[in-house]
mmCIF file of C-alpha atoms and ligand atoms in Angstrom:
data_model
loop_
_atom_site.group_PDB
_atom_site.id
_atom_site.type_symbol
_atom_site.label_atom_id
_atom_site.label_comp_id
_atom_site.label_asym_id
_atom_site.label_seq_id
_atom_site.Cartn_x
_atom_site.Cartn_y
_atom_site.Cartn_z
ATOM 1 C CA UNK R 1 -43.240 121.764 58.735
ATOM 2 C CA UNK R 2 -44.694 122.388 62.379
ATOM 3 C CA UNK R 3 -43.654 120.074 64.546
ATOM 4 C CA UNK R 4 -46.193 117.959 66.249
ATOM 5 C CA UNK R 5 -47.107 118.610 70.332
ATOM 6 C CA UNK R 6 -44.850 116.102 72.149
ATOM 7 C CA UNK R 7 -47.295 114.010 73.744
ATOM 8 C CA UNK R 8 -48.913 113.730 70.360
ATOM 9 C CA UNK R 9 -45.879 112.227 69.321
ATOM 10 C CA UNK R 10 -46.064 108.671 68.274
ATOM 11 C CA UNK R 11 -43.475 106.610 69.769
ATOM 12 C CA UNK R 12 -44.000 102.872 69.944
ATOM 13 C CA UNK R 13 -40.781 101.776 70.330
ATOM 14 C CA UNK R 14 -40.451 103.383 73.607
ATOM 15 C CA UNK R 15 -43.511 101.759 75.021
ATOM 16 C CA UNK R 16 -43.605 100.358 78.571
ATOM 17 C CA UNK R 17 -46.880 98.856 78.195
ATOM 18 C CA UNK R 18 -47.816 97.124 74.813
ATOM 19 C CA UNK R 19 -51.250 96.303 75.188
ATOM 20 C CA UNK R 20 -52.308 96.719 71.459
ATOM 21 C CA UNK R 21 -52.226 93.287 71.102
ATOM 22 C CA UNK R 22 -54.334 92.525 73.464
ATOM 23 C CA UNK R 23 -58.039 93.367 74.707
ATOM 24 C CA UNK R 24 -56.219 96.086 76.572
ATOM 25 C CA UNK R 25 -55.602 97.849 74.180
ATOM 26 C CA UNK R 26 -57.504 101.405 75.065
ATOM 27 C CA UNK R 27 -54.786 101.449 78.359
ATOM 28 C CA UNK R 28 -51.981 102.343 76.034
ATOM 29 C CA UNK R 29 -49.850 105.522 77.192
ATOM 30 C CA UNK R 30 -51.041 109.065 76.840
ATOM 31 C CA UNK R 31 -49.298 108.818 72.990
ATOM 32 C CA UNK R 32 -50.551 105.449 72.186
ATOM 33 C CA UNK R 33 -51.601 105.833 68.206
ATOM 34 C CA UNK R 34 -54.526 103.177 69.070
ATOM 35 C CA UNK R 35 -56.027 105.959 71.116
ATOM 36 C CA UNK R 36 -55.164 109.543 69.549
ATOM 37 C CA UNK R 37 -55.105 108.385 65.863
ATOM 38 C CA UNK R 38 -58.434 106.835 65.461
ATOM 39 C CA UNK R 39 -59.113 108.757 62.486
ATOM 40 C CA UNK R 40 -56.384 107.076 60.282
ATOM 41 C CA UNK R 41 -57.011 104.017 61.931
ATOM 42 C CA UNK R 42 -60.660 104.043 60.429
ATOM 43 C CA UNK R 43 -59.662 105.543 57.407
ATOM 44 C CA UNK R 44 -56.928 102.793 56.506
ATOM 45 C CA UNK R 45 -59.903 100.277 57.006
ATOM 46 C CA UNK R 46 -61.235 101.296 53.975
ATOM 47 C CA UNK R 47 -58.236 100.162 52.007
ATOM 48 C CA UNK R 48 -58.134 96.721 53.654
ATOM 49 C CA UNK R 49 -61.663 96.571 51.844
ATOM 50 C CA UNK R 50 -60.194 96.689 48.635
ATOM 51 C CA UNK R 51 -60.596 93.079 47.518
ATOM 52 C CA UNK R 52 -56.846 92.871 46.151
ATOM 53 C CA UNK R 53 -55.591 94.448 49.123
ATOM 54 C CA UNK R 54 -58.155 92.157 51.803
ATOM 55 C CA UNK R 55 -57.061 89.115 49.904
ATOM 56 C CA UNK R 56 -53.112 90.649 50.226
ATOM 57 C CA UNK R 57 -53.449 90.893 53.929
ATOM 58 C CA UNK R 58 -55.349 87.958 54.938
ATOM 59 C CA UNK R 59 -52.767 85.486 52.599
ATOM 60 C CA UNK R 60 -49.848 87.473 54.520
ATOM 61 C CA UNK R 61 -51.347 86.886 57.900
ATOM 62 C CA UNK R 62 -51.783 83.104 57.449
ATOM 63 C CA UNK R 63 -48.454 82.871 56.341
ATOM 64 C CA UNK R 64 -47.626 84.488 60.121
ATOM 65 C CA UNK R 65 -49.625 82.164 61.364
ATOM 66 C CA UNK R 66 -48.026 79.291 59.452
ATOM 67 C CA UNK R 67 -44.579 80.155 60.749
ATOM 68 C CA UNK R 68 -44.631 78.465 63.537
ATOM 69 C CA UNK R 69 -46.230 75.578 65.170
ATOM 70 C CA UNK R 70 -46.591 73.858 68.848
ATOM 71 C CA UNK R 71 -45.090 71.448 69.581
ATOM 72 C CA UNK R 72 -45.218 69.510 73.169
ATOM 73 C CA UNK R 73 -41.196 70.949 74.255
ATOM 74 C CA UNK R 74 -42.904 74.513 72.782
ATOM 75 C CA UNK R 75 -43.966 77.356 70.436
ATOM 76 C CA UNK R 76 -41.287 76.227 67.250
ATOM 77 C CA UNK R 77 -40.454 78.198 64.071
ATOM 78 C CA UNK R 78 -41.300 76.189 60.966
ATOM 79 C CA UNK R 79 -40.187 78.224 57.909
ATOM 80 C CA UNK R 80 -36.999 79.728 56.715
ATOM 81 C CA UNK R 81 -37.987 83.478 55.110
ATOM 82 C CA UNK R 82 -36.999 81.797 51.187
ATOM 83 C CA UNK R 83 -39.912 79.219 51.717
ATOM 84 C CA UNK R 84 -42.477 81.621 53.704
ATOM 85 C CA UNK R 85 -41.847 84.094 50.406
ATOM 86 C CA UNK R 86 -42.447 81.160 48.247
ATOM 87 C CA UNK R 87 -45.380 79.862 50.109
ATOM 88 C CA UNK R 88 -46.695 83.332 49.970
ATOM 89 C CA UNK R 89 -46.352 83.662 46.536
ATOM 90 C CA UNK R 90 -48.558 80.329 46.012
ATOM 91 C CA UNK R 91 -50.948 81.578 48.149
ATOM 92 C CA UNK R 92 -51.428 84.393 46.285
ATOM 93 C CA UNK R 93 -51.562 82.542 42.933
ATOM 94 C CA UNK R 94 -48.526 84.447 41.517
ATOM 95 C CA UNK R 95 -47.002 82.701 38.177
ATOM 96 C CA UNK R 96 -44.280 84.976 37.375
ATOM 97 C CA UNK R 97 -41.979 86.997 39.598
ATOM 98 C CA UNK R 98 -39.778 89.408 39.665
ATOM 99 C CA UNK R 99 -36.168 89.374 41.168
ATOM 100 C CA UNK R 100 -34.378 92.425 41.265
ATOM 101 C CA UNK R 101 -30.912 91.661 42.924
ATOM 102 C CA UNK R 102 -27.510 93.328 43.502
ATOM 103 C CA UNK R 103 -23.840 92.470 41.392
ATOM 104 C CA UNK R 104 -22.271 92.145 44.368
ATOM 105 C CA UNK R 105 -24.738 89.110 45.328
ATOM 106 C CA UNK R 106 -25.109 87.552 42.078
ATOM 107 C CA UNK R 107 -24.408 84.183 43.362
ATOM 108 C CA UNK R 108 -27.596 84.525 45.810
ATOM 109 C CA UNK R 109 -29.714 85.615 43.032
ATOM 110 C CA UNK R 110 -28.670 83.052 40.701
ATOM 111 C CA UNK R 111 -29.453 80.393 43.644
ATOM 112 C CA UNK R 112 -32.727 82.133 44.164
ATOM 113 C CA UNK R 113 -33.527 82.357 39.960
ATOM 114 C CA UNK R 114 -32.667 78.329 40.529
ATOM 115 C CA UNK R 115 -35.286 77.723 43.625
ATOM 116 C CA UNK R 116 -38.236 79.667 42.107
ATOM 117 C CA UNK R 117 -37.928 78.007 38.925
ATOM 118 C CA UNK R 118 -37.703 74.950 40.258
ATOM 119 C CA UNK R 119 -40.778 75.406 42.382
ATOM 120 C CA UNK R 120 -42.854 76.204 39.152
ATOM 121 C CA UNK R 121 -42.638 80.207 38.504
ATOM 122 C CA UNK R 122 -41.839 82.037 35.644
ATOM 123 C CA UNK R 123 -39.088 84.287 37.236
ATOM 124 C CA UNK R 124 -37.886 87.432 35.298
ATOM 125 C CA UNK R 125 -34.257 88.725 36.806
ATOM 126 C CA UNK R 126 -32.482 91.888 36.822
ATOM 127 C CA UNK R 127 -29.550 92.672 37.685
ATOM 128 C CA UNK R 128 -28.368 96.609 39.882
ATOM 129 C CA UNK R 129 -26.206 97.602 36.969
ATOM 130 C CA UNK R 130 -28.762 96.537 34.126
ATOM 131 C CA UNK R 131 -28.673 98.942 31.279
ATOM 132 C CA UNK R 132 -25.238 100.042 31.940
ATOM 133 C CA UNK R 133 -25.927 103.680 32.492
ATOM 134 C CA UNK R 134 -22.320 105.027 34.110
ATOM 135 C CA UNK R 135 -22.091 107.081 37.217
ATOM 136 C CA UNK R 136 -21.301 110.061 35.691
ATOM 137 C CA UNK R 137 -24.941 110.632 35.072
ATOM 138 C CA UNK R 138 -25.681 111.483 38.466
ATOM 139 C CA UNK R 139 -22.756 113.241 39.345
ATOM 140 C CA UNK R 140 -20.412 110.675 40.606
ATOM 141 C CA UNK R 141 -16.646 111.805 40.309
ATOM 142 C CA UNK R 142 -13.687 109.663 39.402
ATOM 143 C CA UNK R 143 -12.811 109.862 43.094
ATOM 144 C CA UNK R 144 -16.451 108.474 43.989
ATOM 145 C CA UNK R 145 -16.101 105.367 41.850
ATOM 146 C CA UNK R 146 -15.738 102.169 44.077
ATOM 147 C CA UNK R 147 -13.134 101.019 41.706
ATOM 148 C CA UNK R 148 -11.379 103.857 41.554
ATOM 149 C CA UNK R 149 -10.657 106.776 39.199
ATOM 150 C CA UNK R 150 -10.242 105.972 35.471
ATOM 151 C CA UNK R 151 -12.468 103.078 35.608
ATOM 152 C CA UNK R 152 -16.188 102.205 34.157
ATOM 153 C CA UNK R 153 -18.601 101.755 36.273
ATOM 154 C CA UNK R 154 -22.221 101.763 35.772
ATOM 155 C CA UNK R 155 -24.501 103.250 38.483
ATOM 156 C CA UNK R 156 -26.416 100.879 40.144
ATOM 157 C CA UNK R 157 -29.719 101.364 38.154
ATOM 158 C CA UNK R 158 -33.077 100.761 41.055
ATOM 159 C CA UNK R 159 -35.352 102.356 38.336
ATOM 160 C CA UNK R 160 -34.527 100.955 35.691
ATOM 161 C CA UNK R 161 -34.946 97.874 37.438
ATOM 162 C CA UNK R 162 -38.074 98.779 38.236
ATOM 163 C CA UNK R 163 -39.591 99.852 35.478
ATOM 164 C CA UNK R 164 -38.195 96.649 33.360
ATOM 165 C CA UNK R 165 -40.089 94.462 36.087
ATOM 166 C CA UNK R 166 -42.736 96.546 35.592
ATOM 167 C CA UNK R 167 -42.376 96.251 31.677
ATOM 168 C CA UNK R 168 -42.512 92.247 31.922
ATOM 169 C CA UNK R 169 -45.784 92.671 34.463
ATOM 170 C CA UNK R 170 -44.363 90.376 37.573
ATOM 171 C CA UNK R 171 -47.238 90.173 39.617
ATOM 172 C CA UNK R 172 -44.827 89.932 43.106
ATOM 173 C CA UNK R 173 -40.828 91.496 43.519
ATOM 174 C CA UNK R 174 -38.107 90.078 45.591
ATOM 175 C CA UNK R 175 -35.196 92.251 46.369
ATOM 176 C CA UNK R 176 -31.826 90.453 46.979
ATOM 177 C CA UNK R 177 -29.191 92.674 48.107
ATOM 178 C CA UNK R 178 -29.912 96.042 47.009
ATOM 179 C CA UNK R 179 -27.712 98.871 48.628
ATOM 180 C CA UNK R 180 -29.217 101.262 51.130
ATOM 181 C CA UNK R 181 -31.545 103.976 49.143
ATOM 182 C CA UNK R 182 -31.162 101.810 45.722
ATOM 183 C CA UNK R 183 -33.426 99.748 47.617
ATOM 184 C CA UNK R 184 -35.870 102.752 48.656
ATOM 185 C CA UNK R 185 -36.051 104.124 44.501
ATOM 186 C CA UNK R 186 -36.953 100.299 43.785
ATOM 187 C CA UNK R 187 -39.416 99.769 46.374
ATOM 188 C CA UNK R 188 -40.659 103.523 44.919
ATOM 189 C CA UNK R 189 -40.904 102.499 41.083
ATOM 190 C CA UNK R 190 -42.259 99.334 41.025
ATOM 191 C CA UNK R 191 -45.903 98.632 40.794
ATOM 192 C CA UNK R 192 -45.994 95.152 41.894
ATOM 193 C CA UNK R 193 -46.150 94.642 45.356
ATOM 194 C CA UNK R 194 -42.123 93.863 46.594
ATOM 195 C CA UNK R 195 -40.559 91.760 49.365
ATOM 196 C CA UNK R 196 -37.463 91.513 50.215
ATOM 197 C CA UNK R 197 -35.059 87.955 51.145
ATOM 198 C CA UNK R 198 -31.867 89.638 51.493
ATOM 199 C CA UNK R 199 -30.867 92.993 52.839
ATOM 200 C CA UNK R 200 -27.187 94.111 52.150
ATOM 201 C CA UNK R 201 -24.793 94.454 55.010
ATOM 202 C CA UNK R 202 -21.578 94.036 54.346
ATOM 203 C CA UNK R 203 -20.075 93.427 57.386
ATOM 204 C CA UNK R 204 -22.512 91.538 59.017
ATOM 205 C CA UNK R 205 -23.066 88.776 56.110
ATOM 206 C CA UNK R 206 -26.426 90.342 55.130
ATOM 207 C CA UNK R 207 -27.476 89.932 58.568
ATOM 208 C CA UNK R 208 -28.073 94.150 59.605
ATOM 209 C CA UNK R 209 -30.170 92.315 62.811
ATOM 210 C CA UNK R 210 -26.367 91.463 63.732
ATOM 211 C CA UNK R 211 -25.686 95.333 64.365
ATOM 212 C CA UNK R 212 -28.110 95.570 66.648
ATOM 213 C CA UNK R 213 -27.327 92.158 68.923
ATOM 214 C CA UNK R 214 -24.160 93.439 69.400
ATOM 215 C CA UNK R 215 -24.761 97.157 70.110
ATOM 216 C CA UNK R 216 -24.083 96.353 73.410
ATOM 217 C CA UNK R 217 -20.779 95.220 73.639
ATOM 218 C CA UNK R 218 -18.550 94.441 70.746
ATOM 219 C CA UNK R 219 -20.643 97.340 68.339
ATOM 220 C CA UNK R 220 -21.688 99.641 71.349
ATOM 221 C CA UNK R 221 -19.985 102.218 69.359
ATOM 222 C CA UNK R 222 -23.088 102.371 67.111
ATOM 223 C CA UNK R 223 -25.065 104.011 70.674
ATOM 224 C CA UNK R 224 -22.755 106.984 70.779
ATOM 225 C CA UNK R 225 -24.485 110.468 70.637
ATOM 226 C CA UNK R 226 -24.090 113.185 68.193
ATOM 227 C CA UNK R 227 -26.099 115.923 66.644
ATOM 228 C CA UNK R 228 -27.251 115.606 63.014
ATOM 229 C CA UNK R 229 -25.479 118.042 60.982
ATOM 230 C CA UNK R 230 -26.831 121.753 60.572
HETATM 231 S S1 LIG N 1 -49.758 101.102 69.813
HETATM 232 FE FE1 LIG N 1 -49.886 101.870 71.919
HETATM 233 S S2 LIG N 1 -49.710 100.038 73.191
HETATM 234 FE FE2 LIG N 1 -48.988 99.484 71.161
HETATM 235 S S3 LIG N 1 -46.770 99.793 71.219
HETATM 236 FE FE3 LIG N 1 -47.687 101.684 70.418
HETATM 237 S S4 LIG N 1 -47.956 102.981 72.230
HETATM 238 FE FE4 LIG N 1 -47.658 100.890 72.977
#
């Protein structure tokens, strides 16, 4: 692939000026998308007129706008993410969801299976090693298994999850826990739209934000340089 011209390149989480939020925003840097990607910025209009996908964004932006409220000592937060994905899903007029969650966190999606049902939706549930496929299938070797050698294990199973969500038509997915690229297949397969309420991490308690607060000093290890492999 030929790589793009470096001013072209887009780089917004370098910027020393973000002004696209503002009525500034045509004094953006040289790079600044708002400026030399017009033509996908018009063109993505086009899908924001599609009446599912207006109705998708303008429910998701009142929810934003619903987070937090002013109040005299200042600008507070109102909504934990579990009720802004619930409110959401009201919003939208969903009935019955889809929760595709992670072994290793089958607690949380058991407590989540409990709030959702309890707040009126028809929740359908699936579990990462659903359909009990093992890991041999896609090449995993005894010495690969988590448990170690000699013992079952099913692969954790993001398309099958999917597709069984899919199957049972959910009309909105909520990922609890998936591991890192089991989440990416899931979020690939599935046809109703997908949030997520808990990201895995397991050191940080599901909290990846954590890795980055403490890059600086007790994690700074995670800013070391080094080349990708050739
Ligand atoms: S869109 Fe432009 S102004 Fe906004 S963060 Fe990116 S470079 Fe900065």
């Amino acid at each position: 692939m030929e790589r793009k011209a470096m001013n072209e390149k887009v780089e917004c989480a370098s910027c020393p000026k973000l002004v696209c939020n503002s009525k500034y925003h045509d004094q953006g840097p040289p790079n600044c998308p708002t400026k030399t990607k017009r033509d996908i910025v018009e063109r993505v209009l086009a899908e924001y007129n599609k009446p599912e996908v207006y109705e998708f964004a303008r429910q998701a932006s009142i929810q934003e706008f619903e987070g937090q409220i002013d109040l005299p000592e200042g600008r507070t937060p109102r909504h934990p993410r579990i009720e802004e994905v619930i409110q959401f899903a009201k919003k939208m007029g969903y009935r019955k969801l889809g929760v595709a969650f992670c072994g290793g966190l089958m607690n949380e999606g058991a407590m989540l299976n409990t709030i959702l049902k309890n707040r009126g939706f028809d929740v359908v549930s699936i579990c990462c090693k659903g359909g009990a496929v093992p890991k041999e299938t896609i090449g995993i070797t005894e010495e690969q298994k988590v448990q170690g050698p000699g013992v079952w294990e099913s692969m954790c199973n993001p398309i099958t999850q999917a597709e069984i969500l899919n199957d049972e038509d959910t009309e909105f997915n909520i990922v609890v826990g998936l591991c890192v690229g089991h989440d990416s297949l899931f979020f690939k397969y599935a046809k109703a739209p997908t949030t997520v309420l808990i990201v895995k991490d397991r050191v940080f308690g599901h909290n990846p934000a954590a890795g980055l607060y403490l890059s600086h000093s007790y994690y700074r290890k995670l800013l070391r340089k080094e080349p990708l492999e050739s």
